[in-house]
PDB file of C-alpha atoms in Angstrom:
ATOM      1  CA  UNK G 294       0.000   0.000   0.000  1.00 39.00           C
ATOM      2  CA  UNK G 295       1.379   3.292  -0.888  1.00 40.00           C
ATOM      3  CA  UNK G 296       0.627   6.482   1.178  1.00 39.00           C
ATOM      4  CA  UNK G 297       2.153   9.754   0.487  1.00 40.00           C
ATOM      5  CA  UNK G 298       2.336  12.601   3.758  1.00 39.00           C
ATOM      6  CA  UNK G 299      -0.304  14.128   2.153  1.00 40.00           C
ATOM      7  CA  UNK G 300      -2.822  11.828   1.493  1.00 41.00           C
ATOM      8  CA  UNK G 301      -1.736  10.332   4.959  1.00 38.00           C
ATOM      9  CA  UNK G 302      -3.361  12.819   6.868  1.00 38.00           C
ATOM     10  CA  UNK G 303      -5.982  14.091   4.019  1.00 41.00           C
ATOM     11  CA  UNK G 304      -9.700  14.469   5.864  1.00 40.00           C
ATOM     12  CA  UNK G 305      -8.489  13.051   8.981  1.00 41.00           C
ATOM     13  CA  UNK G 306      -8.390  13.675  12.739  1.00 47.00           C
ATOM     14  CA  UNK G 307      -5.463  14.124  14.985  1.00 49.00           C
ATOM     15  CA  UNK G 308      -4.722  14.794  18.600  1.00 50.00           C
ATOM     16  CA  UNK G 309      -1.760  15.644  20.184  1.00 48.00           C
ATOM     17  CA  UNK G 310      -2.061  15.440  24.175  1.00 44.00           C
ATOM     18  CA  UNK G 311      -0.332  18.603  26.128  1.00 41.00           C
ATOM     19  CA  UNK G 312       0.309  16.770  29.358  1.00 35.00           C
ATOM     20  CA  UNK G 313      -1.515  13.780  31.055  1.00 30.00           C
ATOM     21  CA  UNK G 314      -4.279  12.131  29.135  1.00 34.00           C
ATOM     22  CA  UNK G 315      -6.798  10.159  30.717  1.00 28.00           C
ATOM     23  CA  UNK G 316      -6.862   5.952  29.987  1.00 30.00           C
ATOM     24  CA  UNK G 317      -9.347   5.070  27.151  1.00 31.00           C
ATOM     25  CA  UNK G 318     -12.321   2.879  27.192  1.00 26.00           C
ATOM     26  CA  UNK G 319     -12.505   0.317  24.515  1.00 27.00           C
ATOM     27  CA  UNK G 320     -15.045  -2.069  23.709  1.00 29.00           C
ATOM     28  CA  UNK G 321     -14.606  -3.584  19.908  1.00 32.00           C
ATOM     29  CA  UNK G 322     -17.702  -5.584  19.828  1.00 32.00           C
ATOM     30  CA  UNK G 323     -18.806  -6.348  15.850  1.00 33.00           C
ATOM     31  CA  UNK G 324     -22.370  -6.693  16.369  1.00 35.00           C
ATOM     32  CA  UNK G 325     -23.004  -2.939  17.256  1.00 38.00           C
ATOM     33  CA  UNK G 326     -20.019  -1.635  15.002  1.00 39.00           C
ATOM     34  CA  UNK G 327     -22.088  -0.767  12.492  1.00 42.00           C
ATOM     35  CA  UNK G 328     -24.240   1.062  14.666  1.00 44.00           C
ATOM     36  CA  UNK G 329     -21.750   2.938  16.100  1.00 43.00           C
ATOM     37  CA  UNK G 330     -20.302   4.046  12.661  1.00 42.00           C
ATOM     38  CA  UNK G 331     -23.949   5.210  11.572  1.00 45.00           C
ATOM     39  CA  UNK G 332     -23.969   7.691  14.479  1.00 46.00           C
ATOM     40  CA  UNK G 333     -21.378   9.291  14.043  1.00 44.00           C
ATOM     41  CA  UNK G 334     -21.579   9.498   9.660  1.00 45.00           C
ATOM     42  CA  UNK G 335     -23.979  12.194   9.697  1.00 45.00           C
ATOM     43  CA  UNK G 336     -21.414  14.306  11.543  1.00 42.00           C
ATOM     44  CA  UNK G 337     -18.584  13.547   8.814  1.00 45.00           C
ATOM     45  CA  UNK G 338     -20.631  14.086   5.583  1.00 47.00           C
ATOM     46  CA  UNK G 339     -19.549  17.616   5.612  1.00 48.00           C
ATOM     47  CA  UNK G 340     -15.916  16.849   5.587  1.00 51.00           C
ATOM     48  CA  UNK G 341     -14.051  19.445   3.189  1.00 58.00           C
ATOM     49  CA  UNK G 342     -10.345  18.412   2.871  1.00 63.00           C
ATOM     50  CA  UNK G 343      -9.841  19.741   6.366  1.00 72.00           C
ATOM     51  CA  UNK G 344      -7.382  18.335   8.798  1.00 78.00           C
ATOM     52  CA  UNK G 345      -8.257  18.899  12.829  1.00 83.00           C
ATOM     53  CA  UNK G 346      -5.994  19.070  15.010  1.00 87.00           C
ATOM     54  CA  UNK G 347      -7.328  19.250  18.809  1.00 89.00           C
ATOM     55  CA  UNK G 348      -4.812  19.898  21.402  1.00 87.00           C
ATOM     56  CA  UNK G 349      -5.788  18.540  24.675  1.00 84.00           C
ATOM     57  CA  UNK G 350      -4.414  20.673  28.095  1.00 80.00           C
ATOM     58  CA  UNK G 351      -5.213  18.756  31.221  1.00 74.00           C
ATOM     59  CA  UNK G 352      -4.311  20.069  34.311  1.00 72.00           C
ATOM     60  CA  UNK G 353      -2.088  22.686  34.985  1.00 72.00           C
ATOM     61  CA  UNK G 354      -3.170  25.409  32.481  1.00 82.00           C
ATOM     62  CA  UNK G 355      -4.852  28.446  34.373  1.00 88.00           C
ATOM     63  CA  UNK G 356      -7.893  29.535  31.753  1.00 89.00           C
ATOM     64  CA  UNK G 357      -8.253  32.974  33.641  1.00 92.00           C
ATOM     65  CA  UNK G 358      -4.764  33.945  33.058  1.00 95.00           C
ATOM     66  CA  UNK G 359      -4.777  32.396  29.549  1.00 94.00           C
ATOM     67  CA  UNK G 360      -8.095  34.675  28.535  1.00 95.00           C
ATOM     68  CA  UNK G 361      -8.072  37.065  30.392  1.00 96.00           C
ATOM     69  CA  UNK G 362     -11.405  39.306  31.861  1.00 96.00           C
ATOM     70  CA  UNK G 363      -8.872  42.227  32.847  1.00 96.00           C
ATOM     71  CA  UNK G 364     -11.896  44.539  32.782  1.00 95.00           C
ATOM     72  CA  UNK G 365     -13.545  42.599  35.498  1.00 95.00           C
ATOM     73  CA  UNK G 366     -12.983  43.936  38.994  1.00 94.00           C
ATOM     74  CA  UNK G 367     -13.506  40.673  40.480  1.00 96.00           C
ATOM     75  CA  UNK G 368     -10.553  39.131  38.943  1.00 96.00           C
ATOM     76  CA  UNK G 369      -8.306  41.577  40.404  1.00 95.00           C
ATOM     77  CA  UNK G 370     -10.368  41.298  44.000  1.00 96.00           C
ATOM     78  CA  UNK G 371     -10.355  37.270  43.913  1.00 95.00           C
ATOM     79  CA  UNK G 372      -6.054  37.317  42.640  1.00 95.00           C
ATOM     80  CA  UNK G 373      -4.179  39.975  44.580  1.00 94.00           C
ATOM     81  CA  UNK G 374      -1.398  37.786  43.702  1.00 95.00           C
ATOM     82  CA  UNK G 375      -2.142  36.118  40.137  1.00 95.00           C
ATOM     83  CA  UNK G 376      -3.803  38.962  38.044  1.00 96.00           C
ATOM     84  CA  UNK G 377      -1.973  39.649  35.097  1.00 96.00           C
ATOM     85  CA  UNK G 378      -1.497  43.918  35.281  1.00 95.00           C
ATOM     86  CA  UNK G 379      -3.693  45.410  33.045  1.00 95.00           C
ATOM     87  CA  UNK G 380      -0.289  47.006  31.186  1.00 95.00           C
ATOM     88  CA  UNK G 381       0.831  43.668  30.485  1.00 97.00           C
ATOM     89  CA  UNK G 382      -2.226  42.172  28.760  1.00 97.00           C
ATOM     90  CA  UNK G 383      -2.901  41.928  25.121  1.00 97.00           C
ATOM     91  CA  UNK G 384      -6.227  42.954  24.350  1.00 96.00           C
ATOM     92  CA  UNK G 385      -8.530  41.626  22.467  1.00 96.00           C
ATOM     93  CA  UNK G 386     -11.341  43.803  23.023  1.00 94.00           C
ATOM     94  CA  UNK G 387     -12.521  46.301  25.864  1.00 94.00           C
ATOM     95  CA  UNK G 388     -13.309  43.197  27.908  1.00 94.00           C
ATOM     96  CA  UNK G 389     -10.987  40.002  27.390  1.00 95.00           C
ATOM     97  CA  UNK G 390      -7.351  39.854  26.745  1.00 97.00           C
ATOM     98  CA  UNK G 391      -4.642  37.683  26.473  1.00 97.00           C
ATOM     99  CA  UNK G 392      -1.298  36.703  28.077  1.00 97.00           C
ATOM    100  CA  UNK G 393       1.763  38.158  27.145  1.00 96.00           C
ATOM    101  CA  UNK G 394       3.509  34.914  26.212  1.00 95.00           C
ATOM    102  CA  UNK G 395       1.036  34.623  23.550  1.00 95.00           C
ATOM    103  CA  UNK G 396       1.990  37.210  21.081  1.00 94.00           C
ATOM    104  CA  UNK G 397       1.912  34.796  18.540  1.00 92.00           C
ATOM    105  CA  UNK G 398      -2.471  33.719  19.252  1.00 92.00           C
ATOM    106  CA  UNK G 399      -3.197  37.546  19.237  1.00 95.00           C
ATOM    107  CA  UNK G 400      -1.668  37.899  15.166  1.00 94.00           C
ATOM    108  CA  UNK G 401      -4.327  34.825  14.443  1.00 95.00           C
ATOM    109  CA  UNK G 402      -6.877  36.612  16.817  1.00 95.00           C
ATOM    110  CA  UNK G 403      -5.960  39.764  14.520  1.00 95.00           C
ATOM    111  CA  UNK G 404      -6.273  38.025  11.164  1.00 95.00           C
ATOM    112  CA  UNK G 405      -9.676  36.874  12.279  1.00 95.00           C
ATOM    113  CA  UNK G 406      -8.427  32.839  12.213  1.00 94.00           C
ATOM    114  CA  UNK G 407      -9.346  32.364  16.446  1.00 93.00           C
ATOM    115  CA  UNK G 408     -11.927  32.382  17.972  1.00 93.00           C
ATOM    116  CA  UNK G 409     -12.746  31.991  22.093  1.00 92.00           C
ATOM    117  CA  UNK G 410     -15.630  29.960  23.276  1.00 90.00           C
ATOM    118  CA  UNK G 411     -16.097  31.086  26.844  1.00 87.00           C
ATOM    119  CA  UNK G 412     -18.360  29.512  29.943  1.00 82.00           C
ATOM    120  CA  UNK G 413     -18.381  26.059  28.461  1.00 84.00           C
ATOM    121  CA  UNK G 414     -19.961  23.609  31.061  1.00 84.00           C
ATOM    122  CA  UNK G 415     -22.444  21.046  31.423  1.00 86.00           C
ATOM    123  CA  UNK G 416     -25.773  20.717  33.211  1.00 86.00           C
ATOM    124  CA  UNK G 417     -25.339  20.029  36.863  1.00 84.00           C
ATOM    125  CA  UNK G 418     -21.091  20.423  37.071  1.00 82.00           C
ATOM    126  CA  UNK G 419     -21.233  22.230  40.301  1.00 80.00           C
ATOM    127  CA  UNK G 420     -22.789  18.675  42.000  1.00 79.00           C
ATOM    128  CA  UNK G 421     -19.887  16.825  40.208  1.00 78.00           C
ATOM    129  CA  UNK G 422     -17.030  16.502  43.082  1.00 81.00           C
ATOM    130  CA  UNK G 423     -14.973  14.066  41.645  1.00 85.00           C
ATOM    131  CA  UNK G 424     -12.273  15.503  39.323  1.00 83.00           C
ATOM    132  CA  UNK G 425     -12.402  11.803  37.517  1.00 86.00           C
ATOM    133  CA  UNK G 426     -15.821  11.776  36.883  1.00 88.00           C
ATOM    134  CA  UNK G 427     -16.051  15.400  35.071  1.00 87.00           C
ATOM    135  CA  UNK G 428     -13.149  13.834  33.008  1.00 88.00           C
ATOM    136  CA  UNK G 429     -15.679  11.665  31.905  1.00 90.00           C
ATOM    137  CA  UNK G 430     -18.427  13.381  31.209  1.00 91.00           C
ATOM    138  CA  UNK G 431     -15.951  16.021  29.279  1.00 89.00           C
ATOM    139  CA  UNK G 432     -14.239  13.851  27.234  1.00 91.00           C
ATOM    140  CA  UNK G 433     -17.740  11.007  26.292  1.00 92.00           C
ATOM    141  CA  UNK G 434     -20.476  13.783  26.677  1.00 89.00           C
ATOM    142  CA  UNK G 435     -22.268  11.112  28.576  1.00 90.00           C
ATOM    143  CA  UNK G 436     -23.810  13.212  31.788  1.00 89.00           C
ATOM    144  CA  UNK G 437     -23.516  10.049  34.083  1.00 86.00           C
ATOM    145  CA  UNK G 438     -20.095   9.469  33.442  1.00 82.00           C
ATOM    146  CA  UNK G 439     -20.693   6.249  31.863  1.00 86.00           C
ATOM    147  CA  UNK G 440     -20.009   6.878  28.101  1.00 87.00           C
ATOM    148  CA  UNK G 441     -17.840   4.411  26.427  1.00 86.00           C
ATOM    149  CA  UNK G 442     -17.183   6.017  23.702  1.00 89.00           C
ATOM    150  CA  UNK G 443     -15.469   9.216  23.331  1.00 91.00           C
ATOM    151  CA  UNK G 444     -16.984  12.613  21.573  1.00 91.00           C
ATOM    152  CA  UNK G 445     -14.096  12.505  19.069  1.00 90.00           C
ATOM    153  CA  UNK G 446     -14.509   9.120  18.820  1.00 88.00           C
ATOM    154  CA  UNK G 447     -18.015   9.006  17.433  1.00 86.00           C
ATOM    155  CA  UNK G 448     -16.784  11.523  15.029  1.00 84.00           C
ATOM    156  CA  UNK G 449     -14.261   9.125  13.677  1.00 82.00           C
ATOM    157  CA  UNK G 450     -16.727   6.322  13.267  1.00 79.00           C
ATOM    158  CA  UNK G 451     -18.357   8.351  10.495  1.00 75.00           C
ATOM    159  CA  UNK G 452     -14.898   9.111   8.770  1.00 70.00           C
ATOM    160  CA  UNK G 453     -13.766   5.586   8.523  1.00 61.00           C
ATOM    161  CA  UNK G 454     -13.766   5.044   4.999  1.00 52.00           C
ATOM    162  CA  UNK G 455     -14.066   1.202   3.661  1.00 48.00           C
ATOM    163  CA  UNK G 456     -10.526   0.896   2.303  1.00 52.00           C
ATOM    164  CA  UNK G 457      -9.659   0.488   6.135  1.00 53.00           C
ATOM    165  CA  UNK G 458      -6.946   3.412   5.769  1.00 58.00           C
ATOM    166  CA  UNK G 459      -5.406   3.240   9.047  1.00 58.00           C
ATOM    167  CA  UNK G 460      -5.112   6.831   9.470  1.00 66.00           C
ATOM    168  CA  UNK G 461      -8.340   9.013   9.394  1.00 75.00           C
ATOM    169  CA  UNK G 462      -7.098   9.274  12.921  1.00 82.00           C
ATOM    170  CA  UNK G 463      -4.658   9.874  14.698  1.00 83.00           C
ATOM    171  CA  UNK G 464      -3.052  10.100  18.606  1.00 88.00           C
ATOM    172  CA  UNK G 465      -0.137  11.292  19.846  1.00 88.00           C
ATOM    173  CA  UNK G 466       0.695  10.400  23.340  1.00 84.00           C
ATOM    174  CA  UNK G 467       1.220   7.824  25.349  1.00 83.00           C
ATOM    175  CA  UNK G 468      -2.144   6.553  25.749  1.00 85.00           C
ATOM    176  CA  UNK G 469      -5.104   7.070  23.595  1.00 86.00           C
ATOM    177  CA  UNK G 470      -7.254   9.704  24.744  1.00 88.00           C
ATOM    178  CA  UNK G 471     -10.730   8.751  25.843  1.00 90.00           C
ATOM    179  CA  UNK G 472     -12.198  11.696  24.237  1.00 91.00           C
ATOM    180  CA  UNK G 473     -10.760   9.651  20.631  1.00 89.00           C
ATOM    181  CA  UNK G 474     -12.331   5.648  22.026  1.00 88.00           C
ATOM    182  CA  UNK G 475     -14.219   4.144  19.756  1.00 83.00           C
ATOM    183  CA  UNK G 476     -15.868   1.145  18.990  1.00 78.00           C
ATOM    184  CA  UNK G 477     -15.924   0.955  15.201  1.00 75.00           C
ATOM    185  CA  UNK G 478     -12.529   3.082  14.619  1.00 74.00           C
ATOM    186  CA  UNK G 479      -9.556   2.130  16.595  1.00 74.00           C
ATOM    187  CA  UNK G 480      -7.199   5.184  16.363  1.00 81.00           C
ATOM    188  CA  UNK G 481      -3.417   4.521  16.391  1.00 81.00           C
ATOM    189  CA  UNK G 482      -1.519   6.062  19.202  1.00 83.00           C
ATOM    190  CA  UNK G 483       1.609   6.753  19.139  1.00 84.00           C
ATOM    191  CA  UNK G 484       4.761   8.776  20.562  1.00 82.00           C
ATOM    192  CA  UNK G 485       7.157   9.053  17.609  1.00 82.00           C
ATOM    193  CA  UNK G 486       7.143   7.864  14.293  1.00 81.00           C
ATOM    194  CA  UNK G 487       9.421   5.416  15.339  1.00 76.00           C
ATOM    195  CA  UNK G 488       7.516   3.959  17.937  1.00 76.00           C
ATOM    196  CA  UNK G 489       5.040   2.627  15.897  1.00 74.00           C
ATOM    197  CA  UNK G 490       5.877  -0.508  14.411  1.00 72.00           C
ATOM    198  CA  UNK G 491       6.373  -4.245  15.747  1.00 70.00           C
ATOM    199  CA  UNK G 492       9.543  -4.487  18.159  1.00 69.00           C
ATOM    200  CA  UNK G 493      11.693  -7.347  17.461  1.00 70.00           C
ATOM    201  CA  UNK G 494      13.522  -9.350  20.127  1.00 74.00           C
ATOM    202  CA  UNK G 495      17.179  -8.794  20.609  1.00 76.00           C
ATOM    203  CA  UNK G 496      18.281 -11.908  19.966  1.00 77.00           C
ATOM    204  CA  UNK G 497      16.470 -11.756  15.975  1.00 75.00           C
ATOM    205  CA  UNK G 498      18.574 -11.867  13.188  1.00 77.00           C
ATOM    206  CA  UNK G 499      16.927 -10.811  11.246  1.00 75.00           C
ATOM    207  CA  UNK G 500      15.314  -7.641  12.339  1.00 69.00           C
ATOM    208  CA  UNK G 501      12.740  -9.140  13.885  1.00 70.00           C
ATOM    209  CA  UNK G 502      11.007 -10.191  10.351  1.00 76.00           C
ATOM    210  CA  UNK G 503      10.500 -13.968  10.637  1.00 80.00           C
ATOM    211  CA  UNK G 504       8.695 -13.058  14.283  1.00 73.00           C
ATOM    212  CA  UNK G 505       6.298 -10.374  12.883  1.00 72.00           C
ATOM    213  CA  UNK G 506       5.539 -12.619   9.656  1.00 76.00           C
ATOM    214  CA  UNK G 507       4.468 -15.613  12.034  1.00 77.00           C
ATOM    215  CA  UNK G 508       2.271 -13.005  14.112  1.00 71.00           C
ATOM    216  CA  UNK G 509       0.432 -12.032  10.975  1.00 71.00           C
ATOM    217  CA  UNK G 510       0.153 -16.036   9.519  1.00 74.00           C
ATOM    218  CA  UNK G 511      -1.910 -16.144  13.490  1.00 71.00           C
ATOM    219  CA  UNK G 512      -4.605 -13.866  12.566  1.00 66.00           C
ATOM    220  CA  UNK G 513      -5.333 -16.249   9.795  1.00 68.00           C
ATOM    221  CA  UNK G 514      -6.526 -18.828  11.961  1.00 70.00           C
ATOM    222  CA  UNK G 515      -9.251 -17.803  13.759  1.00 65.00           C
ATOM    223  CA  UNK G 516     -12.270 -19.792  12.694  1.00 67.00           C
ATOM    224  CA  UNK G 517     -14.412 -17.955  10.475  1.00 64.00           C
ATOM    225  CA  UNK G 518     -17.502 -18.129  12.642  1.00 63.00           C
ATOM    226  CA  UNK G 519     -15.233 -16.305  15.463  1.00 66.00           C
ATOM    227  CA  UNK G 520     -17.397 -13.243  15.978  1.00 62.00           C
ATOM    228  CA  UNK G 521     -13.897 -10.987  16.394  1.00 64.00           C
ATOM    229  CA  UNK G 522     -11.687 -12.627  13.932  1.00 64.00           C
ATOM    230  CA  UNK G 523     -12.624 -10.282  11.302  1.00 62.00           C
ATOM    231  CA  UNK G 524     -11.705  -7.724  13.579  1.00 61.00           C
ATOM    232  CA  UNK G 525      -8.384  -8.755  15.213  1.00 63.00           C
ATOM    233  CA  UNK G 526      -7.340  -9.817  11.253  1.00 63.00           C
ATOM    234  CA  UNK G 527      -8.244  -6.221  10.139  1.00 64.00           C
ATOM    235  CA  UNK G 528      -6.935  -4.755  12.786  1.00 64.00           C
ATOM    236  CA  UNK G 529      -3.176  -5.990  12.608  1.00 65.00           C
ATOM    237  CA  UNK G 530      -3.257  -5.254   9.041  1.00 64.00           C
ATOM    238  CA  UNK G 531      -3.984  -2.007   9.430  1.00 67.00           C
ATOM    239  CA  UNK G 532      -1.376  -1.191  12.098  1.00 70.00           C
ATOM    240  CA  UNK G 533       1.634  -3.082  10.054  1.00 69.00           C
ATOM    241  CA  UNK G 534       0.717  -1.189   6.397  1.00 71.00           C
ATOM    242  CA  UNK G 535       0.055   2.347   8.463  1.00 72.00           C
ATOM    243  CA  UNK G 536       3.368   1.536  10.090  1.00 77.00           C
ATOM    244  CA  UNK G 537       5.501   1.508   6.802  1.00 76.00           C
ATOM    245  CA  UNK G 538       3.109   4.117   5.672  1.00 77.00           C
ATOM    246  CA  UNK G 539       3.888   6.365   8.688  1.00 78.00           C
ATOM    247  CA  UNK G 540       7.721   5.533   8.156  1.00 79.00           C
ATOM    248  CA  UNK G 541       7.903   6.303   4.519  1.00 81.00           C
ATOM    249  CA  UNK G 542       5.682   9.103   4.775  1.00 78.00           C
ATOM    250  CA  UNK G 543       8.609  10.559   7.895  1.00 80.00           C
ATOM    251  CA  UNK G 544      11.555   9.616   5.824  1.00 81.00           C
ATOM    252  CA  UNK G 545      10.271  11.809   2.828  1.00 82.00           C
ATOM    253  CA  UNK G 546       9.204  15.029   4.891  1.00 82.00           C
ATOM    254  CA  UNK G 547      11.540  17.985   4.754  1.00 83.00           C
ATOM    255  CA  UNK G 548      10.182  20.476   7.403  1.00 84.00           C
ATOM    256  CA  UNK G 549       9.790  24.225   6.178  1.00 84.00           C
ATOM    257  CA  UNK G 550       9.938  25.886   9.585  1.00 85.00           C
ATOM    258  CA  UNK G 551      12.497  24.477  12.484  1.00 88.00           C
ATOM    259  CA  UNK G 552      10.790  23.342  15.032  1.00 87.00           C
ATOM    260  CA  UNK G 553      11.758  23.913  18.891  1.00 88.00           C
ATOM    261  CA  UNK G 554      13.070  21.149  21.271  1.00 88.00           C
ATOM    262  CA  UNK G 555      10.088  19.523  22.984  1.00 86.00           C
ATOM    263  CA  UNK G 556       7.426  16.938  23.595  1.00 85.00           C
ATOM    264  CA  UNK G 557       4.790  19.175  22.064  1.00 85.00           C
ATOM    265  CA  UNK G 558       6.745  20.310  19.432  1.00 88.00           C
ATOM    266  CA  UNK G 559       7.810  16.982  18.262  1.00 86.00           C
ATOM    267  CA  UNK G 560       3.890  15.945  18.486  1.00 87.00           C
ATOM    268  CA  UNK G 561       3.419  18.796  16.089  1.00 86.00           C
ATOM    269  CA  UNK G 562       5.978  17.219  13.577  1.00 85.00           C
ATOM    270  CA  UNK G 563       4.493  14.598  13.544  1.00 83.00           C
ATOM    271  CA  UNK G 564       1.281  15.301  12.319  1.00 82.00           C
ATOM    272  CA  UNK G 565       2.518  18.125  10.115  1.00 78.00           C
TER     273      UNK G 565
END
């Protein structure tokens, strides 16, 4: 199968996690697949080319000093010690501003290319206690907390095309985000291009080859009646043709800016 960058990343989704992502829920049951991909296709028929890239901050980021209300009295009154001066903010309008580190968001703000949703919430937050549980409901949209699959996630079950391209999705991280679980659309995770790919044993000779050839020759012998084989069999194929995908795709990039040193940064690479 052969993948150029572009059409590697062409209409699809990718997340790169700022900081500590929250385990994902999986459930790959074939029976309500199909389902699963039918709710979320009428959100993905208006797909244009696009390519979205959703950072996710968790923990640590302070919103108030990020967007700033420097007009509001109260934010000085409630942070003697953490207001931003009023001198030091950028403004956006009479009302909101941002921090001074971020120069660089006020030239898109500027250019009209950001916008600021403000007061985002959920019915009933201020009766959820438990940090984990509003982690939930954030990331599945489920207001009990129970969701198994993740908001992103339903939105890649309706951009799965048929071809089983292994990358209308994409994570960067560690683990896969539950906001991205899915039940129809497994998303590959990874850390580095690198990382992605079958690991051989030491001892190999051969890179590793012979061992990853008699792991594939397994997935053909699942009885057909197996209610997961076709699954597990798609599944595997998928991850070894997007890994020499991925690889070829990395070898043949030339970067035209220079990016800083970084985990961030080197998420960013990656999906550029």
């Amino acid at each position: 199968m052969k993948i150029s960058r572009r059409a590697m990343i062409k209409d699809g989704l990718l997340v790169v996690s700022a900081g500590m992502v929250m385990p994902a829920i999986f459930s790959r049951g074939i029976a309500s697949a199909r389902a699963q991909a039918l709710e979320g296709s009428h959100i993905a028929q208006t797909a244009n080319g696009r390519t979205l890239i959703v950072v996710q901050m968790a923990g640590g980021n302070d919103g108030l000093n990020t967007v700033i209300p420097f007009s509001d009295s109260l934010y000085h009154q409630v942070r003697p010690t953490l207001a931003i001066p009023d001198a030091q903010v950028l403004p956006l309008d009479t009302r909101l501003g941002l921090h001074p580190n971020l120069a660089s968001l006020k030239k898109f703000w500027d250019a009209g290319h950001l916008a600021i949703v403000e007061g985002v919430g959920y019915p009933g937050q201020d009766q959820t206690l438990s940090h984990f549980k509003a982690m939930d409901i954030w990331q599945t949209l489920d207001l009990e907390g129970f969701g198994s699959q993740g908001w992103l996630g339903k939105l890649v079950a309706g951009l799965v095309d048929q071809d089983g391209h292994p990358f209308k999705a994409l994570d960067i991280g560690v683990q896969t985000a539950q906001a991205l679980s899915s039940i129809s659309a497994p998303v590959p995770t990874l850390s580095s291009v690198e990382s992605y790919r079958v690991y051989p044993d030491p001892a190999d000779t051969d890179g590793g080859n012979a061992r990853l050839q008699a792991l594939m020759k397994l997935y053909t012998t699942y009885p057909s009646s197996s209610p997961y084989a076709a699954l597990l069999d798609t599944t595997a194929l998928n991850a070894q043709e997007g890994s020499r995908a991925l690889l070829n795709a990395a070898s043949n990039y030339h970067p035209a800016v220079t990016y800083p040193a970084g985990p961030f940064a080197a998420g960013l690479k990656v999906l550029s």
